[in-house]
Short mmCIF file of N, CA, C and O and ligand atoms in Angstrom, two decimals:
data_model
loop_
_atom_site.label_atom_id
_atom_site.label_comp_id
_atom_site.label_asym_id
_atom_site.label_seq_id
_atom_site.Cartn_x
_atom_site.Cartn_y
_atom_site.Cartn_z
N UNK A 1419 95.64 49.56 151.96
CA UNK A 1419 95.31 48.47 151.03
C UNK A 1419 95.72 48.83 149.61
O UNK A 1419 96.34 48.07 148.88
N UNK A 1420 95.44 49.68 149.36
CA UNK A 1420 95.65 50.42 147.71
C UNK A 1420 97.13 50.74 147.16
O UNK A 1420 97.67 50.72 146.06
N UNK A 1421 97.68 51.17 148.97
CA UNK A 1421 99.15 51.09 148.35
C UNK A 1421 99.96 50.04 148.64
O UNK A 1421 101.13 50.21 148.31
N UNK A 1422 99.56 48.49 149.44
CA UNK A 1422 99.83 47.48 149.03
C UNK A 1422 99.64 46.88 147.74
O UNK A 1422 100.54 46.19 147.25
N UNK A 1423 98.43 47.09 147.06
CA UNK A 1423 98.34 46.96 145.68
C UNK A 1423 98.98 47.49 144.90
O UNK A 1423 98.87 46.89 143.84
N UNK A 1424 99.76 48.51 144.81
CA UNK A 1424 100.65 49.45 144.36
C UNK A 1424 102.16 48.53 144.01
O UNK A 1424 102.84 48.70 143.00
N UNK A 1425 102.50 47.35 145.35
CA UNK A 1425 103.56 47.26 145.54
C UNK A 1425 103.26 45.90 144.56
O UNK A 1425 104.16 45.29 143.98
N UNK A 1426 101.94 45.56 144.50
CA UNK A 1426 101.81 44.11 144.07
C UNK A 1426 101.63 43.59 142.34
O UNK A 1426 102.01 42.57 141.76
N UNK A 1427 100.73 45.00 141.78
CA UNK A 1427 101.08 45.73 140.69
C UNK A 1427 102.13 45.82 139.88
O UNK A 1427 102.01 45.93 138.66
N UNK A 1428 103.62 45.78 140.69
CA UNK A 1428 104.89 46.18 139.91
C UNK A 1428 105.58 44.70 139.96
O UNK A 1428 106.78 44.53 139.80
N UNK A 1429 104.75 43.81 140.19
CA UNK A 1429 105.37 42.29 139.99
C UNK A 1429 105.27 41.84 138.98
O UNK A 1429 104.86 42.44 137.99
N UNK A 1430 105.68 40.56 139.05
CA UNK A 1430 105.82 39.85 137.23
C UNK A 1430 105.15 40.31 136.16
O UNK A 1430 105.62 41.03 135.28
N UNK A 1431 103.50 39.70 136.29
CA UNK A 1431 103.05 39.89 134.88
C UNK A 1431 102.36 40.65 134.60
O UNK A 1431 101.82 40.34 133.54
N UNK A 1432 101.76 42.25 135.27
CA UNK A 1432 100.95 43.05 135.13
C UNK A 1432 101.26 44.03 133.98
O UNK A 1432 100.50 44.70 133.28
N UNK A 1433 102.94 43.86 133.99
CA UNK A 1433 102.78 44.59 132.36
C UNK A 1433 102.55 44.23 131.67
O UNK A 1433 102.30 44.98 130.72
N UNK A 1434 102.42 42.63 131.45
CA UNK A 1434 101.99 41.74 130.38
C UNK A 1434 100.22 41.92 130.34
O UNK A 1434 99.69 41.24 129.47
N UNK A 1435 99.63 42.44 130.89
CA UNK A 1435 98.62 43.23 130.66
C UNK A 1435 98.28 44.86 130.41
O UNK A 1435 97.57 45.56 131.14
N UNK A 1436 98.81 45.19 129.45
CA UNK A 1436 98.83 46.84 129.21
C UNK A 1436 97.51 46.77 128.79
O UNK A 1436 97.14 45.60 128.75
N UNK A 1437 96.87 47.36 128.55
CA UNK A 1437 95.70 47.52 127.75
C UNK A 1437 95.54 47.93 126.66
O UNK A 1437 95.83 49.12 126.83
N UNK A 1438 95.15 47.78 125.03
CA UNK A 1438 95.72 48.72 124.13
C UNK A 1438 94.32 49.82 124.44
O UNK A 1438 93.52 49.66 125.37
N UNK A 1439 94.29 50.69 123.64
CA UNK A 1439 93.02 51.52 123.83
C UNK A 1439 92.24 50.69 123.38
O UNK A 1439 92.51 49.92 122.46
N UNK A 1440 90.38 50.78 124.40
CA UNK A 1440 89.78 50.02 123.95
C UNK A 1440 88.95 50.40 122.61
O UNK A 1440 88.50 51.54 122.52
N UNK A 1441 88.72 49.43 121.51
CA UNK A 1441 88.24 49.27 120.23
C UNK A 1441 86.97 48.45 120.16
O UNK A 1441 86.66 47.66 121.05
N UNK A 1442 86.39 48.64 119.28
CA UNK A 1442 85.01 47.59 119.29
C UNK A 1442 85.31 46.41 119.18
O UNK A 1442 84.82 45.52 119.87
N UNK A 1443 86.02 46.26 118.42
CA UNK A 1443 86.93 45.03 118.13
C UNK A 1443 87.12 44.30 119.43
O UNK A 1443 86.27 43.50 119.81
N UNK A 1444 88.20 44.55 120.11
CA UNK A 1444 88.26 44.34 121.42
C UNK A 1444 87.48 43.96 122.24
O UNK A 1444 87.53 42.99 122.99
N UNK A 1445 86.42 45.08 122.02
CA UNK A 1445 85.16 45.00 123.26
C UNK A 1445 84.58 43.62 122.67
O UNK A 1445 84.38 42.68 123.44
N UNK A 1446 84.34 43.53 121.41
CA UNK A 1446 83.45 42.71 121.04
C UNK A 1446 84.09 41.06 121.33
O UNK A 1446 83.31 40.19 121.70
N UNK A 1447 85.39 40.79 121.15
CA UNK A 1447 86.11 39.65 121.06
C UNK A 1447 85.79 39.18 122.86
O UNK A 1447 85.61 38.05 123.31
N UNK A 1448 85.80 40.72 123.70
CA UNK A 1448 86.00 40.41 124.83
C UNK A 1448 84.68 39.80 125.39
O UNK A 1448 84.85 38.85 126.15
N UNK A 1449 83.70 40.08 125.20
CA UNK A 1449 82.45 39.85 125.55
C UNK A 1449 82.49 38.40 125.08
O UNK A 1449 82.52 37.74 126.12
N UNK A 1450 82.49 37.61 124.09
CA UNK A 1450 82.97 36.20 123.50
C UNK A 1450 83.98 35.55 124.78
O UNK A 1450 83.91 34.39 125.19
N UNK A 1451 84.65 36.29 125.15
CA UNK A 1451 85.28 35.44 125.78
C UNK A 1451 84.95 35.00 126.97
O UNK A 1451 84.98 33.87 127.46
N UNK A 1452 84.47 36.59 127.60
CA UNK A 1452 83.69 36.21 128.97
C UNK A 1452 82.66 34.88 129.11
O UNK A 1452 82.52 33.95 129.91
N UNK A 1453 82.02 35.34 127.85
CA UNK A 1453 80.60 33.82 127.65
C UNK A 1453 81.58 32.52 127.07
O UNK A 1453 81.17 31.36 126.97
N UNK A 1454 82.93 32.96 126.73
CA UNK A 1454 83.31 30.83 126.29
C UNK A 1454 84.41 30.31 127.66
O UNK A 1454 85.03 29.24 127.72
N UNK A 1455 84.40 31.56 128.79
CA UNK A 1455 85.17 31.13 130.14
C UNK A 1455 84.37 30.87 130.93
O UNK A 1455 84.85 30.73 132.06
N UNK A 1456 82.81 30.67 130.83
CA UNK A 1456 82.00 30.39 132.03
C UNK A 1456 81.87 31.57 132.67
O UNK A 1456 81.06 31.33 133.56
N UNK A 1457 82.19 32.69 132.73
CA UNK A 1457 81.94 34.16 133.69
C UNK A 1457 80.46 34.10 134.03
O UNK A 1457 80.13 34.44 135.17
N UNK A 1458 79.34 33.62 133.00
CA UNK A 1458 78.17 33.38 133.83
C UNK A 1458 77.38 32.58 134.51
O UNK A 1458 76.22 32.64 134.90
N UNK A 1459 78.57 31.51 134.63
CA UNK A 1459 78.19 30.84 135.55
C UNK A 1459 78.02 31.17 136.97
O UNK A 1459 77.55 30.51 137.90
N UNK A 1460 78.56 32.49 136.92
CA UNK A 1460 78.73 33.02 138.13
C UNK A 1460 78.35 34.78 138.60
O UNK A 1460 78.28 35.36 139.68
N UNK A 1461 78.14 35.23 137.00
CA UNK A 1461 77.68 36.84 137.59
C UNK A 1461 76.66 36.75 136.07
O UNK A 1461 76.89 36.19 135.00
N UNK A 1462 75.71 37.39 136.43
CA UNK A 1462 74.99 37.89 135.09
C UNK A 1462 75.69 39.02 134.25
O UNK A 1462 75.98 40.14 134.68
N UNK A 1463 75.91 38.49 132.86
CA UNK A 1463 76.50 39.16 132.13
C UNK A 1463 75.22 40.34 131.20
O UNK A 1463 74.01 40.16 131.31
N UNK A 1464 75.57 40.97 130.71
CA UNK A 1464 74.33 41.62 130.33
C UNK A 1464 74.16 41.01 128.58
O UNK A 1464 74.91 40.41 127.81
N UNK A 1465 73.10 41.41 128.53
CA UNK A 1465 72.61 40.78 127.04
C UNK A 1465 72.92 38.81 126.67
O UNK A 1465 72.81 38.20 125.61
N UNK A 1466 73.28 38.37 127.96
CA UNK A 1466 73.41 36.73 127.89
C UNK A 1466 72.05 36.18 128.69
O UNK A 1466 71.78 36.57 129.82
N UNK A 1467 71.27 35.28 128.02
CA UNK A 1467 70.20 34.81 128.42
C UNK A 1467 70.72 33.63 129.50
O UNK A 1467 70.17 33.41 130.58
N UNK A 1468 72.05 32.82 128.90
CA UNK A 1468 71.93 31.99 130.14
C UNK A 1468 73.32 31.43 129.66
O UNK A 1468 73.84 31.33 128.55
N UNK A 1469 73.74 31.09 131.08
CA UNK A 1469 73.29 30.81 132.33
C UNK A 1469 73.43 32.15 133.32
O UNK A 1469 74.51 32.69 133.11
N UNK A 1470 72.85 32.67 134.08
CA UNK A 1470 72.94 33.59 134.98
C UNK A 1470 73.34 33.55 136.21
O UNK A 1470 72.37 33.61 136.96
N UNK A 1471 74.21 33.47 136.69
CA UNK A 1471 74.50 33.11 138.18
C UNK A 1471 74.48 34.38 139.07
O UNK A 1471 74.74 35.54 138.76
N UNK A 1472 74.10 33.83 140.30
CA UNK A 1472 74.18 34.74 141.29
C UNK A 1472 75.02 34.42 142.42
O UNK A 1472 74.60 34.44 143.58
N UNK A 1473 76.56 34.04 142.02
CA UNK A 1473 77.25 33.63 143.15
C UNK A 1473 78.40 35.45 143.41
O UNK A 1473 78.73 36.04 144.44
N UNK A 1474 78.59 35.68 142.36
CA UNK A 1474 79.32 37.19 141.98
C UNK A 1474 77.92 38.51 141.65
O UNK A 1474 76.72 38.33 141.47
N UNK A 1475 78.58 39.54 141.67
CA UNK A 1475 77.71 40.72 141.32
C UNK A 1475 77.70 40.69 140.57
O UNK A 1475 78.79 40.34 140.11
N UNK A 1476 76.49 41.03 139.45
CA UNK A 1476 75.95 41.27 138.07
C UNK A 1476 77.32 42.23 137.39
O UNK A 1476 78.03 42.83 138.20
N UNK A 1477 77.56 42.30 136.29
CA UNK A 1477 78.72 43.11 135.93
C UNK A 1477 77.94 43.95 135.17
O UNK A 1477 78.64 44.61 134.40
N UNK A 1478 76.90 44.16 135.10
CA UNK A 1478 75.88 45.03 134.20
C UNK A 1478 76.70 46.49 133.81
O UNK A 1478 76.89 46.93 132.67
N UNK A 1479 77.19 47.18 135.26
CA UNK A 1479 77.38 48.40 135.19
C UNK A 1479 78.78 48.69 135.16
O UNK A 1479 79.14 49.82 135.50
N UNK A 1480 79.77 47.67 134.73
CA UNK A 1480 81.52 47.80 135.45
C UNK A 1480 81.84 48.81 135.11
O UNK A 1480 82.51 49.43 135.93
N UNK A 1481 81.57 49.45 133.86
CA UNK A 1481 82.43 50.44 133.45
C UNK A 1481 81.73 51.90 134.17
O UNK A 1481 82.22 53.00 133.88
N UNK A 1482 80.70 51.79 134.99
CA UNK A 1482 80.54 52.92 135.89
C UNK A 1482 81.00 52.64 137.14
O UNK A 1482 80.65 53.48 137.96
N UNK A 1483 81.76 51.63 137.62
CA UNK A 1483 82.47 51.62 139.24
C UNK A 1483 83.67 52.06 139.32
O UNK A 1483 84.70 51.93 138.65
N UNK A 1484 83.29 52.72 140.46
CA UNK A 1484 85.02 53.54 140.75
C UNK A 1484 86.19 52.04 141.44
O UNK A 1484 87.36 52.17 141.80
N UNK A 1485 85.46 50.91 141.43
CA UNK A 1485 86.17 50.13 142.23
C UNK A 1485 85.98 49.39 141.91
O UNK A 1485 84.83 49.41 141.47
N UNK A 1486 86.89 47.64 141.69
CA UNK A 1486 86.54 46.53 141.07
C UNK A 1486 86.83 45.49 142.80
O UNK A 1486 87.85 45.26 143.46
N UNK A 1487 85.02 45.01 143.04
CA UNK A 1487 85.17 44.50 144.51
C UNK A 1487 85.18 45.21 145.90
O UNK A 1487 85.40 44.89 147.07
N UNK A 1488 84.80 46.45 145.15
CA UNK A 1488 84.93 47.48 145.92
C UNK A 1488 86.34 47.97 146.68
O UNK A 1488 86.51 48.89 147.48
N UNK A 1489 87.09 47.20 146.24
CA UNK A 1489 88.53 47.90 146.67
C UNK A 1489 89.56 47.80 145.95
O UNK A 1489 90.62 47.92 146.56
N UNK A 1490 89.62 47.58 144.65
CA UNK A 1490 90.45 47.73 143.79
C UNK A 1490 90.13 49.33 142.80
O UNK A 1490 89.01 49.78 142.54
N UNK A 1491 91.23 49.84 142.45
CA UNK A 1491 90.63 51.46 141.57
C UNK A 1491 90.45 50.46 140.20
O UNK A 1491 91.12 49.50 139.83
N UNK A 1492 89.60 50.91 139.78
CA UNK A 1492 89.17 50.04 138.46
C UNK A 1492 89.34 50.80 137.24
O UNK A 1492 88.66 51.55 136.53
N UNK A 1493 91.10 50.10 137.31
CA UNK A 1493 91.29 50.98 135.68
C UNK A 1493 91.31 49.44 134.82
O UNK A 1493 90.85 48.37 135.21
N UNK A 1494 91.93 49.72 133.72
CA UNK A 1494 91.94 48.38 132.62
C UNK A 1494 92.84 47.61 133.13
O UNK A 1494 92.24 46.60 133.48
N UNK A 1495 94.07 47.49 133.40
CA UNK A 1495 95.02 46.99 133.67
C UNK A 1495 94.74 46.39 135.25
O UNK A 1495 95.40 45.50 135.78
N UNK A 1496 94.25 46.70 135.50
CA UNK A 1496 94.20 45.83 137.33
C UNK A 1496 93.12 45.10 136.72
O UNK A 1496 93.27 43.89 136.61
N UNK A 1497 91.52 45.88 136.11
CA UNK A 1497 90.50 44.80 135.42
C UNK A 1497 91.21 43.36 135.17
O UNK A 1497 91.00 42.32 135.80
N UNK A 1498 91.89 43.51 134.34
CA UNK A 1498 92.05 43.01 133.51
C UNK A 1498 93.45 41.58 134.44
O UNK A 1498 93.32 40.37 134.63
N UNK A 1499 94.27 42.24 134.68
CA UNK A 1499 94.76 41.49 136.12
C UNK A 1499 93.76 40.50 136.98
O UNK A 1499 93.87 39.28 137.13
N UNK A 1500 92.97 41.21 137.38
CA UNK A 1500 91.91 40.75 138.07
C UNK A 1500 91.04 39.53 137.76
O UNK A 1500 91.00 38.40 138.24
N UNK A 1501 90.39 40.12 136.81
CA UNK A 1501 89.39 38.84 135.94
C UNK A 1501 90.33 37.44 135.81
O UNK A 1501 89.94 36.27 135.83
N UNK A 1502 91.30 37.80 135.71
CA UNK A 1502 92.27 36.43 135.32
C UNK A 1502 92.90 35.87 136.77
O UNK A 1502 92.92 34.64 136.90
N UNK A 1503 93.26 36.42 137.52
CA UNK A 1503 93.92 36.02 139.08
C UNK A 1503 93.31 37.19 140.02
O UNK A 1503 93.83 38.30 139.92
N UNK A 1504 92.19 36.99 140.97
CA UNK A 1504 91.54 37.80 141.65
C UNK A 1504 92.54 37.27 142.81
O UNK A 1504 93.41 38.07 143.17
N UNK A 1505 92.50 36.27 143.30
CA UNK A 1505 92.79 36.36 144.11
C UNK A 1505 94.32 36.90 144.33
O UNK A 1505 94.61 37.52 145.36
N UNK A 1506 94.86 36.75 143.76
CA UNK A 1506 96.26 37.42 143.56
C UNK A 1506 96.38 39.08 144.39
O UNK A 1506 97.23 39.57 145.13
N UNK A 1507 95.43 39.43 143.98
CA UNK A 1507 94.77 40.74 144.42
C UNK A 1507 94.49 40.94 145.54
O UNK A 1507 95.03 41.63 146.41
N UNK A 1508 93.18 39.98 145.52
CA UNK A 1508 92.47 40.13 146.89
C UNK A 1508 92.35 38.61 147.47
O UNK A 1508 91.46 37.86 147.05
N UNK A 1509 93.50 38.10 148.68
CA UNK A 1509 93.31 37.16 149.11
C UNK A 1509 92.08 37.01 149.61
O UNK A 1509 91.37 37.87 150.13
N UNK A 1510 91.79 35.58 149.37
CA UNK A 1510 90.44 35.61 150.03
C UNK A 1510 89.49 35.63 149.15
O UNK A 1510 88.53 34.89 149.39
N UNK A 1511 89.47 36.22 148.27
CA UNK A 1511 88.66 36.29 147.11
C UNK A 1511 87.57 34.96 146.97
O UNK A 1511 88.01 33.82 146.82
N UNK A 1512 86.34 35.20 147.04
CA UNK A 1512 85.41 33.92 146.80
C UNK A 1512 85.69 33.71 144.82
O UNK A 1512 85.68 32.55 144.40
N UNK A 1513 85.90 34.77 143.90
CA UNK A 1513 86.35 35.24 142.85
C UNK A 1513 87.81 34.19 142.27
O UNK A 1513 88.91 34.74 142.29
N UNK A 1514 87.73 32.80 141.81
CA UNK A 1514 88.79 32.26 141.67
C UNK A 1514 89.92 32.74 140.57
O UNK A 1514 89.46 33.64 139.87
N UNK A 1515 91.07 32.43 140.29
CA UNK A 1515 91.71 32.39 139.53
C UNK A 1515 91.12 31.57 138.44
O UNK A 1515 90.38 30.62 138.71
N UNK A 1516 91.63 32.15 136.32
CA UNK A 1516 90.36 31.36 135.92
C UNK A 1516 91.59 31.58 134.67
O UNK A 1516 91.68 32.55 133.93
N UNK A 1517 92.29 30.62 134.69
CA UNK A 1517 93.47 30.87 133.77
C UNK A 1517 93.10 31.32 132.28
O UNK A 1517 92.22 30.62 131.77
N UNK A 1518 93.53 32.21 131.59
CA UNK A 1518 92.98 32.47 130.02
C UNK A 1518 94.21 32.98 129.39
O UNK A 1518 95.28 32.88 130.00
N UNK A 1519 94.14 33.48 128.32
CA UNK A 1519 95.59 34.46 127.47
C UNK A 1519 95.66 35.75 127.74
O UNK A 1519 94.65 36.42 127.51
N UNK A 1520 96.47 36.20 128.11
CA UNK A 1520 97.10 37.59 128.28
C UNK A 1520 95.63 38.63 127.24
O UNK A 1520 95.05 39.62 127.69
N UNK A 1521 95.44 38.13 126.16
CA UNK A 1521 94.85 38.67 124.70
C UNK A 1521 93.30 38.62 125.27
O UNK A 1521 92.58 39.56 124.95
N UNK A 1522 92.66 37.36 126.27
CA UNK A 1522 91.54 37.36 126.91
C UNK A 1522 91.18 38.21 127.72
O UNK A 1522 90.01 38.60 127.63
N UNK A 1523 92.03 38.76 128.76
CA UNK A 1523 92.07 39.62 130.14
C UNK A 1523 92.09 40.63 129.39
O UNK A 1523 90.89 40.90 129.37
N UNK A 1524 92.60 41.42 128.74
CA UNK A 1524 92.69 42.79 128.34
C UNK A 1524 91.64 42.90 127.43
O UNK A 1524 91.17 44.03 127.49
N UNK A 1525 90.99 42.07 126.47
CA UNK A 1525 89.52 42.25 125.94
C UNK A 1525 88.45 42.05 126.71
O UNK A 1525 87.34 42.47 126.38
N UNK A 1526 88.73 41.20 128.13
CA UNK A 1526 87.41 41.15 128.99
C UNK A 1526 87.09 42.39 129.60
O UNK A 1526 85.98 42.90 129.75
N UNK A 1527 88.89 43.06 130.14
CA UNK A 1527 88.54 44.20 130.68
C UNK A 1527 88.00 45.34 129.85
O UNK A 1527 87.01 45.93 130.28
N UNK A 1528 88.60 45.72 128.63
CA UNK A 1528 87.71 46.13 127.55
C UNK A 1528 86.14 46.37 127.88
O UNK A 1528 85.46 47.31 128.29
N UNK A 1529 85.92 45.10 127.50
CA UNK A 1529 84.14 44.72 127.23
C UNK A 1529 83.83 45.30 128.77
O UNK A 1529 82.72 45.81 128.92
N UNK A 1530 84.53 45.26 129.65
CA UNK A 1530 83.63 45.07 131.04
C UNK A 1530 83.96 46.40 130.91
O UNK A 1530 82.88 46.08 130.41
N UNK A 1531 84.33 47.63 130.82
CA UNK A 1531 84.88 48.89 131.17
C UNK A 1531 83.68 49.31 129.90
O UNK A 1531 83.58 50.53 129.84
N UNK A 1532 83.15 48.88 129.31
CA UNK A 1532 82.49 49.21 128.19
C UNK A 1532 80.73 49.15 128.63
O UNK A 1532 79.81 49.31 127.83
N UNK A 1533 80.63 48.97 129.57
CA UNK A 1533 78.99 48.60 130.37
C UNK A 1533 79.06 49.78 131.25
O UNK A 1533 79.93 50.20 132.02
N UNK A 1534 77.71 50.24 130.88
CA UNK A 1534 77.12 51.39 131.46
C UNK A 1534 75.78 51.29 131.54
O UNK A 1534 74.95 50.72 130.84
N UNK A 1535 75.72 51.99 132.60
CA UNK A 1535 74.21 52.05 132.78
C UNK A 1535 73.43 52.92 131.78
O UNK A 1535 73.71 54.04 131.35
N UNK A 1536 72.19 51.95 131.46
CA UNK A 1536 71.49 52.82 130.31
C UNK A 1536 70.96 54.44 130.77
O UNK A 1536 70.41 55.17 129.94
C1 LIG B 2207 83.08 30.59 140.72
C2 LIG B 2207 82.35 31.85 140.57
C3 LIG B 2207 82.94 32.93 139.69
C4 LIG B 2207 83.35 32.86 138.37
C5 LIG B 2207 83.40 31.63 137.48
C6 LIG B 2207 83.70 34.19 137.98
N1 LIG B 2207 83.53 35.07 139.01
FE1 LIG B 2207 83.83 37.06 138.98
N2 LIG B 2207 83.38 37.19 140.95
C7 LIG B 2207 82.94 36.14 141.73
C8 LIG B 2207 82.73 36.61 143.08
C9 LIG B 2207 82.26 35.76 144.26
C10 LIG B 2207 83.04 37.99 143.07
C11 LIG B 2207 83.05 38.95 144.27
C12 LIG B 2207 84.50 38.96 144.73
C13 LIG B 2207 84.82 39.87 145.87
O1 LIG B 2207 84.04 40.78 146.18
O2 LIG B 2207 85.93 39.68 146.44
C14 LIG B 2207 83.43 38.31 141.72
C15 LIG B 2207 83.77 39.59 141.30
C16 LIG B 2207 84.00 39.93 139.98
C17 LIG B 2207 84.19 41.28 139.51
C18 LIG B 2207 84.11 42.55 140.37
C19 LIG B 2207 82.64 42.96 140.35
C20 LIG B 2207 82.33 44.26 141.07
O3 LIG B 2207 81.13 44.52 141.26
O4 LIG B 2207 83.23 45.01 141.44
C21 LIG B 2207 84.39 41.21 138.17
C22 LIG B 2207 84.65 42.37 137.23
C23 LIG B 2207 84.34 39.82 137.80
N3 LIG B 2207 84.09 39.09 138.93
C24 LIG B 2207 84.49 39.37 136.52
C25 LIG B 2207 84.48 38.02 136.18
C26 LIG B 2207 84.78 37.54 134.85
C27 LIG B 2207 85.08 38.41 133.66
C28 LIG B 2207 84.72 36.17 134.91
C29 LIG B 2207 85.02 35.17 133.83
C30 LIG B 2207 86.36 35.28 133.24
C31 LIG B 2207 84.35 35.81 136.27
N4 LIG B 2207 84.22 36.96 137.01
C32 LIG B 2207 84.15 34.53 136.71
C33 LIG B 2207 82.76 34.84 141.33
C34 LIG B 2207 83.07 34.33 140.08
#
Protein backbone atom coordinates (compact mmCIF):
# COMPACT_ATOMS: atom_id res chain seq x y z
CA UNK A 1 0.00 0.00 0.00
CA UNK A 2 2.71 2.57 0.99
CA UNK A 3 4.63 1.84 -1.98
CA UNK A 4 1.64 2.31 -4.17
CA UNK A 5 1.42 5.62 -2.53
CA UNK A 6 4.92 6.18 -3.40
CA UNK A 7 3.98 5.79 -7.09
CA UNK A 8 0.90 8.11 -6.56
CA UNK A 9 2.87 10.81 -4.73
CA UNK A 10 5.11 11.52 -7.86
CA UNK A 11 1.95 12.64 -9.89
CA UNK A 12 0.77 16.02 -10.86
CA UNK A 13 0.23 18.17 -7.99
CA UNK A 14 1.97 16.92 -4.86
CA UNK A 15 4.83 19.13 -5.45
CA UNK A 16 2.55 21.88 -5.59
CA UNK A 17 2.31 21.07 -2.00
CA UNK A 18 5.89 21.36 -0.50
CA UNK A 19 5.52 22.46 2.82
CA UNK A 20 7.52 25.54 3.84
CA UNK A 21 8.84 24.91 7.45
CA UNK A 22 6.11 25.17 9.75
CA UNK A 23 5.79 28.90 11.40
CA UNK A 24 3.19 30.23 13.77
CA UNK A 25 2.12 32.17 11.18
CA UNK A 26 1.23 29.27 9.20
CA UNK A 27 -0.03 27.25 11.98
CA UNK A 28 -2.16 30.02 12.93
CA UNK A 29 -3.65 30.99 9.29
CA UNK A 30 -4.04 27.17 9.12
CA UNK A 31 -6.24 26.58 11.98
CA UNK A 32 -8.63 29.65 10.35
CA UNK A 33 -8.88 27.76 7.62
CA UNK A 34 -9.75 24.45 8.87
CA UNK A 35 -12.80 26.36 10.89
CA UNK A 36 -13.84 28.63 7.44
CA UNK A 37 -13.80 24.92 5.30
CA UNK A 38 -16.30 23.27 7.57
CA UNK A 39 -13.52 20.54 8.90
CA UNK A 40 -15.87 20.56 11.96
CA UNK A 41 -18.50 19.69 10.65
CA UNK A 42 -17.07 16.59 10.65
CA UNK A 43 -14.09 15.91 13.22
CA UNK A 44 -13.69 17.91 16.46
CA UNK A 45 -11.15 20.37 16.07
CA UNK A 46 -9.50 21.29 19.29
CA UNK A 47 -10.09 24.62 21.01
CA UNK A 48 -13.46 25.08 18.51
CA UNK A 49 -16.64 25.07 20.55
CA UNK A 50 -18.78 24.34 17.58
CA UNK A 51 -19.79 22.65 15.54
CA UNK A 52 -18.24 19.27 16.58
CA UNK A 53 -18.84 16.41 14.49
CA UNK A 54 -18.39 12.94 14.97
CA UNK A 55 -18.51 11.58 11.47
CA UNK A 56 -14.24 11.66 11.23
CA UNK A 57 -11.72 11.18 14.21
CA UNK A 58 -11.14 14.06 16.51
CA UNK A 59 -7.80 15.61 15.08
CA UNK A 60 -6.91 16.60 18.68
CA UNK A 61 -3.62 14.66 18.55
CA UNK A 62 -2.42 14.70 14.54
CA UNK A 63 0.78 15.82 15.09
CA UNK A 64 1.46 12.70 17.43
CA UNK A 65 0.28 9.95 14.65
CA UNK A 66 2.64 7.99 12.90
CA UNK A 67 -0.19 7.65 10.25
CA UNK A 68 -2.83 9.85 8.64
CA UNK A 69 -6.09 7.16 8.53
CA UNK A 70 -3.98 4.91 9.73
CA UNK A 71 -2.26 4.16 6.55
CA UNK A 72 -0.82 7.00 5.19
CA UNK A 73 3.06 7.98 6.88
CA UNK A 74 2.02 11.34 8.09
CA UNK A 75 4.49 13.75 6.98
CA UNK A 76 3.34 17.47 5.81
CA UNK A 77 3.20 16.97 2.31
CA UNK A 78 0.87 13.82 2.02
CA UNK A 79 -1.11 15.86 5.23
CA UNK A 80 -1.48 18.26 3.40
CA UNK A 81 -2.31 16.31 -0.05
CA UNK A 82 -4.69 14.60 1.91
CA UNK A 83 -6.87 17.15 3.74
CA UNK A 84 -7.54 18.55 0.26
CA UNK A 85 -8.17 15.13 -1.97
CA UNK A 86 -8.34 12.08 0.50
CA UNK A 87 -9.69 10.21 -1.57
CA UNK A 88 -7.13 10.49 -4.20
CA UNK A 89 -5.15 8.63 -1.63
CA UNK A 90 -7.32 6.41 -0.19
CA UNK A 91 -10.10 5.23 -2.49
CA UNK A 92 -12.93 4.75 -0.67
CA UNK A 93 -12.34 7.28 1.65
CA UNK A 94 -15.70 8.21 3.67
CA UNK A 95 -13.11 11.60 3.96
CA UNK A 96 -14.31 13.69 0.73
CA UNK A 97 -12.37 15.75 -1.51
CA UNK A 98 -12.89 19.47 -0.16
CA UNK A 99 -11.39 21.75 -2.84
CA UNK A 100 -9.24 24.81 -1.18
CA UNK A 101 -5.71 26.70 -2.33
CA UNK A 102 -2.58 25.01 -2.55
CA UNK A 103 -1.68 28.04 0.46
CA UNK A 104 -4.82 26.26 2.58
CA UNK A 105 -3.50 22.50 2.52
CA UNK A 106 -0.02 23.26 3.52
CA UNK A 107 -1.22 25.64 6.52
CA UNK A 108 -3.89 23.02 7.52
CA UNK A 109 -1.21 20.51 7.48
CA UNK A 110 0.92 22.88 9.49
CA UNK A 111 -1.76 23.53 12.18
CA UNK A 112 -2.68 19.79 12.20
CA UNK A 113 1.11 18.52 12.60
CA UNK A 114 1.15 21.21 15.35
CA UNK A 115 -1.48 19.24 17.92
CA UNK A 116 -0.17 17.30 20.56
CA UNK A 117 -1.21 15.77 23.26
CA UNK A 118 -1.06 17.82 26.40
C1 LIG B 1 -17.97 14.97 5.35
C2 LIG B 1 -17.16 14.71 6.54
C3 LIG B 1 -15.74 15.23 6.58
C4 LIG B 1 -15.28 16.51 6.39
C5 LIG B 1 -16.07 17.74 5.98
C6 LIG B 1 -13.87 16.49 6.67
N1 LIG B 1 -13.46 15.23 7.02
FE1 LIG B 1 -11.60 14.67 7.56
N2 LIG B 1 -12.21 12.74 7.72
C7 LIG B 1 -13.51 12.31 7.57
C8 LIG B 1 -13.55 10.87 7.74
C9 LIG B 1 -14.80 10.00 7.65
C10 LIG B 1 -12.23 10.47 8.02
C11 LIG B 1 -11.72 9.03 8.22
C12 LIG B 1 -11.20 8.63 6.85
C13 LIG B 1 -10.58 7.27 6.76
O1 LIG B 1 -10.22 6.68 7.78
O2 LIG B 1 -10.41 6.82 5.60
C14 LIG B 1 -11.42 11.67 8.01
C15 LIG B 1 -10.06 11.69 8.29
C16 LIG B 1 -9.32 12.84 8.42
C17 LIG B 1 -7.95 12.88 8.87
C18 LIG B 1 -7.13 11.68 9.32
C19 LIG B 1 -7.40 11.53 10.81
C20 LIG B 1 -6.60 10.45 11.51
O3 LIG B 1 -6.95 10.16 12.67
O4 LIG B 1 -5.67 9.89 10.95
C21 LIG B 1 -7.57 14.18 8.86
C22 LIG B 1 -6.21 14.74 9.25
C23 LIG B 1 -8.70 14.96 8.40
N3 LIG B 1 -9.74 14.11 8.16
C24 LIG B 1 -8.68 16.32 8.28
C25 LIG B 1 -9.76 17.06 7.79
C26 LIG B 1 -9.69 18.47 7.53
C27 LIG B 1 -8.49 19.35 7.79
C28 LIG B 1 -10.92 18.83 7.02
C29 LIG B 1 -11.35 20.17 6.51
C30 LIG B 1 -10.53 20.74 5.43
C31 LIG B 1 -11.75 17.64 7.00
N4 LIG B 1 -11.00 16.58 7.47
C32 LIG B 1 -13.05 17.60 6.60
C33 LIG B 1 -14.60 13.08 7.27
C34 LIG B 1 -14.58 14.43 6.97
Amino acid sequence: MIGSMAVLLTGCDAAALRPAAADGAAIARGREAAVRLGCGACHVLPGVDWPRGRVGPALSEMGDRALIAGRLPNRPDILAHFVRDAPALLPGSAMPALPMRDRDATDIAAWLGSLHAD
